[in-house]
Short mmCIF file of C-alpha atoms and ligand atoms in Angstrom, two decimals:
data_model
loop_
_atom_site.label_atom_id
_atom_site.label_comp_id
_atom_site.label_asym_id
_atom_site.label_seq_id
_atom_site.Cartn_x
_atom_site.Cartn_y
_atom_site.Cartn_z
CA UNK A 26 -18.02 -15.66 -11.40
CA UNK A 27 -14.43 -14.82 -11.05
CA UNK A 28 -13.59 -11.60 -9.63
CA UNK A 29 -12.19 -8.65 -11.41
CA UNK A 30 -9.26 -7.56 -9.20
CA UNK A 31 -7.41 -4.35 -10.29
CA UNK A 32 -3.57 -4.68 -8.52
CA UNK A 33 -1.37 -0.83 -8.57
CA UNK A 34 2.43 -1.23 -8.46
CA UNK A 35 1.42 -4.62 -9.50
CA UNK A 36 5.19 -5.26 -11.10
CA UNK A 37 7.40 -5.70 -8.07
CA UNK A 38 7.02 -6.93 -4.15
CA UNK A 39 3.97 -7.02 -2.44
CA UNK A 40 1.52 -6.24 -5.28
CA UNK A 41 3.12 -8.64 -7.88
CA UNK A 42 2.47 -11.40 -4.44
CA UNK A 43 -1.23 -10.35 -4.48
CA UNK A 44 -1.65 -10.65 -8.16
CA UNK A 45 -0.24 -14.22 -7.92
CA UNK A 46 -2.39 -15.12 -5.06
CA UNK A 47 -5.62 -14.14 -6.69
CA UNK A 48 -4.87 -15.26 -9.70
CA UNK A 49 -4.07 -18.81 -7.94
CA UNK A 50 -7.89 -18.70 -7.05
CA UNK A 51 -9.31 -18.27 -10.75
CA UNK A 52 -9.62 -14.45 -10.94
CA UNK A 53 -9.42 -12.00 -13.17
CA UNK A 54 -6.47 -9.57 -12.69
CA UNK A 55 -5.76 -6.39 -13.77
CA UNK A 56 -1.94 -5.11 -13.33
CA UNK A 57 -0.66 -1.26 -12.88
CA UNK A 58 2.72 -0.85 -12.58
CA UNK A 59 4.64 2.07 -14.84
CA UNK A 60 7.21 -0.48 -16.54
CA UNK A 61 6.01 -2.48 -19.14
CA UNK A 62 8.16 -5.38 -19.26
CA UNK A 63 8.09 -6.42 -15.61
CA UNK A 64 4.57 -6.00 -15.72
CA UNK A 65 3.90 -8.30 -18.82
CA UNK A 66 6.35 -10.91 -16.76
CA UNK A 67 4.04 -10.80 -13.91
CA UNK A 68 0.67 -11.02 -16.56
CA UNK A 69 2.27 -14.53 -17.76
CA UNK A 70 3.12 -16.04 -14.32
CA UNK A 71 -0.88 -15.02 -13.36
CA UNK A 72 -2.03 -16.51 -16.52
CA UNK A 73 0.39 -19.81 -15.38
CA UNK A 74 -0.94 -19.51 -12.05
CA UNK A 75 -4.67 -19.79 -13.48
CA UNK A 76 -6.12 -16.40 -13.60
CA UNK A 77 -6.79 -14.20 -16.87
CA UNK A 78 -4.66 -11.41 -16.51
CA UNK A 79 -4.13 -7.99 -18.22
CA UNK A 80 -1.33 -5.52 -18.15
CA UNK A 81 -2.22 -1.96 -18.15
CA UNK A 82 0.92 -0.03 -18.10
CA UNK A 83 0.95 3.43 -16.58
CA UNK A 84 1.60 6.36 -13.80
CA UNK A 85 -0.89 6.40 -11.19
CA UNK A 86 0.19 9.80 -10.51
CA UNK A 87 -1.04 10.93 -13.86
CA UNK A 88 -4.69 11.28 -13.91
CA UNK A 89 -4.81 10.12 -18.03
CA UNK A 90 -3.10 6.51 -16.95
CA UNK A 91 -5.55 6.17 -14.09
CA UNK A 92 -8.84 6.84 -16.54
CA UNK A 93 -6.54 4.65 -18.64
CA UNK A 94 -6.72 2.26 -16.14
CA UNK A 95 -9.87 1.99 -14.69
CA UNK A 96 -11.55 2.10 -18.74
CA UNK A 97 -9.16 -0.72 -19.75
CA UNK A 98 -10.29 -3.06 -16.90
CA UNK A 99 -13.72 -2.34 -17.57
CA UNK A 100 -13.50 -2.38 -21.31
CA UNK A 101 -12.22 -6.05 -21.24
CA UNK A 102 -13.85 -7.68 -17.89
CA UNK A 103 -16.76 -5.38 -17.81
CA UNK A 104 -17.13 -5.85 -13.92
CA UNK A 105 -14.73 -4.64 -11.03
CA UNK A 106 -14.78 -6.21 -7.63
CA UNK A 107 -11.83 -5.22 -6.01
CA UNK A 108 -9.42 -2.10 -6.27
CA UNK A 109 -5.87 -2.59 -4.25
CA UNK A 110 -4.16 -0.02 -3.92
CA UNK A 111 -0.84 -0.96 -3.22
CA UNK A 112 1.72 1.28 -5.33
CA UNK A 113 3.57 3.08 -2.91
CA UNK A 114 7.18 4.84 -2.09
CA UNK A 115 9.51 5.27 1.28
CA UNK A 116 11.09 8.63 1.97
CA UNK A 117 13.29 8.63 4.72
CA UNK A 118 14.77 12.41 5.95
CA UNK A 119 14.78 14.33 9.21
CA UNK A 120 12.18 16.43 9.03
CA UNK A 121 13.87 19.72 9.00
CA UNK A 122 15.93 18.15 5.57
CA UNK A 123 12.60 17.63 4.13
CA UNK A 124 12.91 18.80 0.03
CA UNK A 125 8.83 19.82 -0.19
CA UNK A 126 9.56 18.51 -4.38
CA UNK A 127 10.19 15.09 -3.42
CA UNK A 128 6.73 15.40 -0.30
CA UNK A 129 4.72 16.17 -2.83
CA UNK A 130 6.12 13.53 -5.28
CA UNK A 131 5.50 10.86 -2.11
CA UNK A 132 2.02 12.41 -1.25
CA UNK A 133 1.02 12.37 -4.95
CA UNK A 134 1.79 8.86 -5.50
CA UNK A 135 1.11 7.36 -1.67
CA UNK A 136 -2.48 9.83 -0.79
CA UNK A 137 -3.77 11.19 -3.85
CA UNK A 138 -3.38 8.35 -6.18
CA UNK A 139 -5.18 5.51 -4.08
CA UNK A 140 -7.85 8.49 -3.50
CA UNK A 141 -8.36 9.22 -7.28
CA UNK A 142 -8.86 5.71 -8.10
CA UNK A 143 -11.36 5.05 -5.80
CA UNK A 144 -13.25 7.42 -6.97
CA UNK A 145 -12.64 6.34 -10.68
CA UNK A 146 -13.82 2.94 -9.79
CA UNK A 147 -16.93 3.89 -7.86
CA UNK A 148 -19.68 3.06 -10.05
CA UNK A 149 -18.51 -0.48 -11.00
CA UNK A 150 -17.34 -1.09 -7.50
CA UNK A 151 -20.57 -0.24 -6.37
CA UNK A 152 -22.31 -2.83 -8.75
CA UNK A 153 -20.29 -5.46 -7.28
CA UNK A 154 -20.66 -4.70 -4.06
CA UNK A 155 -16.70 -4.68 -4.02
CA UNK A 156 -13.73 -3.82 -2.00
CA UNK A 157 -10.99 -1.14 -1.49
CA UNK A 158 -7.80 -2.60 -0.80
CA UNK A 159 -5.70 0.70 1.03
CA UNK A 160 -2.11 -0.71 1.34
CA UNK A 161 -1.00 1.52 4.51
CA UNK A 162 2.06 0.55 7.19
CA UNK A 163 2.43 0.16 10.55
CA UNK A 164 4.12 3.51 9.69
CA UNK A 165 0.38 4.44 9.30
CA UNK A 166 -0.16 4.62 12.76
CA UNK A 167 3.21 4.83 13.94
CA UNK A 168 5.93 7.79 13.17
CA UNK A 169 9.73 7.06 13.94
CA UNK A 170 12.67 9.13 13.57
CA UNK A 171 13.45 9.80 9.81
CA UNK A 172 10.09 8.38 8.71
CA UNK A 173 8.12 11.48 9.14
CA UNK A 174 7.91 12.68 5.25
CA UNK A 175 6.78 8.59 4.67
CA UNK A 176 5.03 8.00 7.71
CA UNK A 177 2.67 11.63 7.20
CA UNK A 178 1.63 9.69 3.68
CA UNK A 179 0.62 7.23 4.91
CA UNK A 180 -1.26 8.68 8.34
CA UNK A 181 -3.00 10.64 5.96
CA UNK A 182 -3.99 7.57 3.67
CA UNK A 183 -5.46 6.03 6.98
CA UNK A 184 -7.93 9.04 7.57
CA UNK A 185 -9.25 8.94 3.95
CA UNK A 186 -9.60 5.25 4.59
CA UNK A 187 -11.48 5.77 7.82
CA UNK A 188 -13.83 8.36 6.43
CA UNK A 189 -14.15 6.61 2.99
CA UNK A 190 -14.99 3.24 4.66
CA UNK A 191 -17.84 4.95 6.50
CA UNK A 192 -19.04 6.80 3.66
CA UNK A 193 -19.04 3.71 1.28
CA UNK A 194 -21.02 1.50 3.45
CA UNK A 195 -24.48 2.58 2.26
CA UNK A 196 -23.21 1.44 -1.02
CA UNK A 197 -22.12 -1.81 0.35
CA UNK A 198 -18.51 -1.37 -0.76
CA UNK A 199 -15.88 -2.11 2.11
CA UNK A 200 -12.55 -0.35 2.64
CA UNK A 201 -9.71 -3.09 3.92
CA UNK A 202 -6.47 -1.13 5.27
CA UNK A 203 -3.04 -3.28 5.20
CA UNK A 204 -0.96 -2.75 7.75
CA UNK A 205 2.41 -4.75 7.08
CA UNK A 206 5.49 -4.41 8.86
CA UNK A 207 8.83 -4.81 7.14
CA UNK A 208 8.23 -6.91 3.85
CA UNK A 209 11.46 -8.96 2.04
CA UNK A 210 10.98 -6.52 -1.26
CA UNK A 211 12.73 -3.62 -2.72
CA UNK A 212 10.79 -1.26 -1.36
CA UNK A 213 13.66 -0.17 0.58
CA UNK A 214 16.38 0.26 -2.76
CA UNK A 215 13.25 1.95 -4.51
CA UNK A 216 12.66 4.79 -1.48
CA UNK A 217 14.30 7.91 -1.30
CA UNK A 218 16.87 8.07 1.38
CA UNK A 219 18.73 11.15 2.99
CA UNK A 220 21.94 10.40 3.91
CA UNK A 221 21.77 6.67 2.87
CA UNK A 222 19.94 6.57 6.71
CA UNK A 223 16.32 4.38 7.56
CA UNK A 224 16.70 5.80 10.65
CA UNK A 225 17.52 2.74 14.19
CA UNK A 226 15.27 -0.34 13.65
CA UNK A 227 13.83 -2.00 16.84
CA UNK A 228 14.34 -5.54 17.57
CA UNK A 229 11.59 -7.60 16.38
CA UNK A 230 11.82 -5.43 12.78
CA UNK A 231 12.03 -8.57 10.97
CA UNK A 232 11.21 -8.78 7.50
CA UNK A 233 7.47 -10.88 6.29
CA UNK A 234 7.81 -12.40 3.14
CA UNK A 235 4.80 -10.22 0.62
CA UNK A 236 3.31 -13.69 -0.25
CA UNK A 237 2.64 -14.74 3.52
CA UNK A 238 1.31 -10.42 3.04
CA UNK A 239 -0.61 -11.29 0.26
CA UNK A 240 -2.23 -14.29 1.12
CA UNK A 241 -3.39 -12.74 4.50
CA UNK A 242 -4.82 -9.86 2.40
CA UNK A 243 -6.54 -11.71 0.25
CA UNK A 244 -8.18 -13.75 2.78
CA UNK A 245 -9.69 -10.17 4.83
CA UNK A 246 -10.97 -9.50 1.74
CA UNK A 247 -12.75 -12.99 1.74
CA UNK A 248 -13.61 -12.35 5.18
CA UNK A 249 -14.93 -8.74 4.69
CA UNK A 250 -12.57 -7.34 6.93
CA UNK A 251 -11.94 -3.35 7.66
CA UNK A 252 -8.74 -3.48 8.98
CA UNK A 253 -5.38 -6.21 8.66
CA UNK A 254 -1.81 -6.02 10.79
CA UNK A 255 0.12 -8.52 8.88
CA UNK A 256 2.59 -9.07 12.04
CA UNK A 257 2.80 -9.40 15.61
CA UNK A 258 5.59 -6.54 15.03
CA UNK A 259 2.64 -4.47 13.57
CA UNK A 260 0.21 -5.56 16.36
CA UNK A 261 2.11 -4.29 19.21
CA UNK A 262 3.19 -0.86 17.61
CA UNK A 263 -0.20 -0.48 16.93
CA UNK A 264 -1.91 -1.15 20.31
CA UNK A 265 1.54 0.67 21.85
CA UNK A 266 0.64 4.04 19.55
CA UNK A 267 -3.00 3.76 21.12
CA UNK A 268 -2.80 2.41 24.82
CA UNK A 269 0.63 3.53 26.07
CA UNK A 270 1.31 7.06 24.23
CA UNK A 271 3.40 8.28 26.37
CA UNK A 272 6.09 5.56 26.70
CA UNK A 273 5.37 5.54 22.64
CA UNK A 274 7.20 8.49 22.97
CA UNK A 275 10.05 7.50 25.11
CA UNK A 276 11.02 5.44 22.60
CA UNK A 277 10.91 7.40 19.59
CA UNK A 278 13.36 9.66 21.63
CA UNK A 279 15.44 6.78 22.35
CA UNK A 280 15.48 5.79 18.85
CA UNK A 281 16.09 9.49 17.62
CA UNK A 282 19.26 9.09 19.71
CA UNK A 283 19.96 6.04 18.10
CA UNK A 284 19.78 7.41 14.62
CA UNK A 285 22.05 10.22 14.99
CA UNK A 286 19.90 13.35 16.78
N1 NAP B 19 8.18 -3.44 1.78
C1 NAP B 19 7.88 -2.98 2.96
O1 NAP B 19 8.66 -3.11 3.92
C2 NAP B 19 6.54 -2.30 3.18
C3 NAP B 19 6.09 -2.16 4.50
C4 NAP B 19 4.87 -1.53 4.74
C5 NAP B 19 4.11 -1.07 3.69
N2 NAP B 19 4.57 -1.21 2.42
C6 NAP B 19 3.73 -0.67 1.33
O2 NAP B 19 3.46 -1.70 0.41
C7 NAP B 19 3.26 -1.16 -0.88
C8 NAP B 19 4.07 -1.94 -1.90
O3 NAP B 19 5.44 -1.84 -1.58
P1 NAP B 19 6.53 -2.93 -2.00
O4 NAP B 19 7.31 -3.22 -0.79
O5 NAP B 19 5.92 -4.05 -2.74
O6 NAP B 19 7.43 -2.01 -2.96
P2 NAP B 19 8.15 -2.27 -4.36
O7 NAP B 19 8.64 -3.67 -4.45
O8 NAP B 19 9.10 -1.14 -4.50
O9 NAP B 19 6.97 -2.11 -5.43
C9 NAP B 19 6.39 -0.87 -5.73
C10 NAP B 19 5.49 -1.06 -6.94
O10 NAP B 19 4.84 0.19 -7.20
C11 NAP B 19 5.05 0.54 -8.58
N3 NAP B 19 5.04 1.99 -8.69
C12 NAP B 19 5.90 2.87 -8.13
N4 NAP B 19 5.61 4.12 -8.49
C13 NAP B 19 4.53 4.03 -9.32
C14 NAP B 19 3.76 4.98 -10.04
N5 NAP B 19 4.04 6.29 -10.00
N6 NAP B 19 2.72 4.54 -10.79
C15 NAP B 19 2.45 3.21 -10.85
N7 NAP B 19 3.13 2.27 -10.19
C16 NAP B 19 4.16 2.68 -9.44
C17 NAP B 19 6.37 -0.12 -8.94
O11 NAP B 19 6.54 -0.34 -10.34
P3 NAP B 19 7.19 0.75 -11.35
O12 NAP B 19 8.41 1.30 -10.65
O13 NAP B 19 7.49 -0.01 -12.60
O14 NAP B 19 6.13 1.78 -11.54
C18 NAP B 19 6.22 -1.44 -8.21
O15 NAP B 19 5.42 -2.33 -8.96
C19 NAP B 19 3.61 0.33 -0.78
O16 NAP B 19 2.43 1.09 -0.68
C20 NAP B 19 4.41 0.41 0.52
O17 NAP B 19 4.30 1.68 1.12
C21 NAP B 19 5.76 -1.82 2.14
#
């Protein structure tokens, strides 16, 4: 039976990508995304990709769009196999600039949403022995200078993973976390930026494209996998942050200088 695949921030970049990929293989999709037009263009290139799709149009901040959500995909599929959640916003600021309105905005929409939702979708996700998708970063497991108020967001999204994964697999539901790099989207226009700064950019920081992302995504969920690093740029920040701390370090400093501190 074709899966029932319910996509967040579904409208734009990576998530419209993973809509179109699953779609491509006969499913069912479900699209979240707060602006309705963009969203309804995305339903008809699914449904001319060869899916079914629906657009559910909503905040996933607000806890009445994500009942709103989860009932609507229900209500018309009556199964759920697969929750990604993808919708997601940058903040870049030295730490000390941080404006705690605009953390709690980030943490609301990056942490709690993703959270919320899975536990909206438990019971059907449990019936399909399913999967949640957990759209991290290598900024997950990596913090550079000026990334802090994103990075924390998405550190913190990675220990509910890890502790949600573990907890879930008596029910036979599996938690996937994404780890991309930089992805061609406009994530970047769509963050909030102090002083119009990302902060210095190693070499290697070159942008994936979010369907070569979303076909790799789709494909760990295939594969039951717990854990994806879309890049070789992710890869080695990732085994860096765990073997080689302390040099992990060094850098950051270096790039701190590099950015202005
Ligand atoms: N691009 C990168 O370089 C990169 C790298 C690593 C990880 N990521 C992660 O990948 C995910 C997707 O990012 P992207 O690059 O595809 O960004 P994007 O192109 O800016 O897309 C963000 C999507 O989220 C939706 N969204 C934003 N706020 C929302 C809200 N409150 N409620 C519902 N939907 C909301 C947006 O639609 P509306 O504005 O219409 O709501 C849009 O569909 C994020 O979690 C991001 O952290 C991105």
């Amino acid at each position: 039976m074709a899966p029932v695949v319910v996509v967040t921030g579904a409208s734009s970049g990576i998530g419209r990508s993973l809509a179109l990929a699953w779609a491509r293989r006969g499913a069912r999709v479900v699209l979240s995304a707060r602006g309705q037009e963009a969203l309804d263009r995305v339903a008809a290139e699914a449904r001319a990709a060869g899916g079914d799709a629906l657009a559910v149009a909503g905040d996933v901040t607000v806890e009445e769009d994500r009942k709103a959500l989860c009932e609507r995909a229900l209500g018309a599929y009556g199964r759920l196999d697969v929750l990604v959640n993808n919708a997601g916003r940058g903040y870049y600021a030295p730490s000390l600039e941080v404006d705690p309105a605009e953390l709690e905005a980030i943490y609301r929409l990056n942490v709690i949403a993703p959270v919320r939702l899975a536990q909206l979708a438990i019971e059907p996700l449990s019936a399909a022995k399913g999967t949640i998708v957990m759209v991290s970063s290598v900024a997950g497991v990596v913090a550079s200078p000026r990334m802090g108020p994103y990075a924390s967001s998405k550190f913190a999204l990675e220990a509910l993973s890890m502790s949600l994964r573990a907890e879930l697999a008596s029910r036979g539901v599996r938690v996937l976390v994404v780890r991309p790099g930089p992805v061609a989207t406009p994530f970047r226009q769509n963050a909030v930026v102090a002083d119009d700064n990302v902060g210095y950019r190693p070499p290697g920081h070159n942008p994936q494209s979010p369907d070569d992302v979303a076909e790799m995504t789709v494909r760990a969920v295939d594969a039951g996998r717990e854990v994806l690093e879309t890049s070789l740029f992710v890869k080695t920040a990732s085994v860096a942050a765990r073997v080689a701390p302390g040099p992990m370090r060094w850098i950051t400093r270096q790039m701190a200088r590099r950015s202005g501190f």
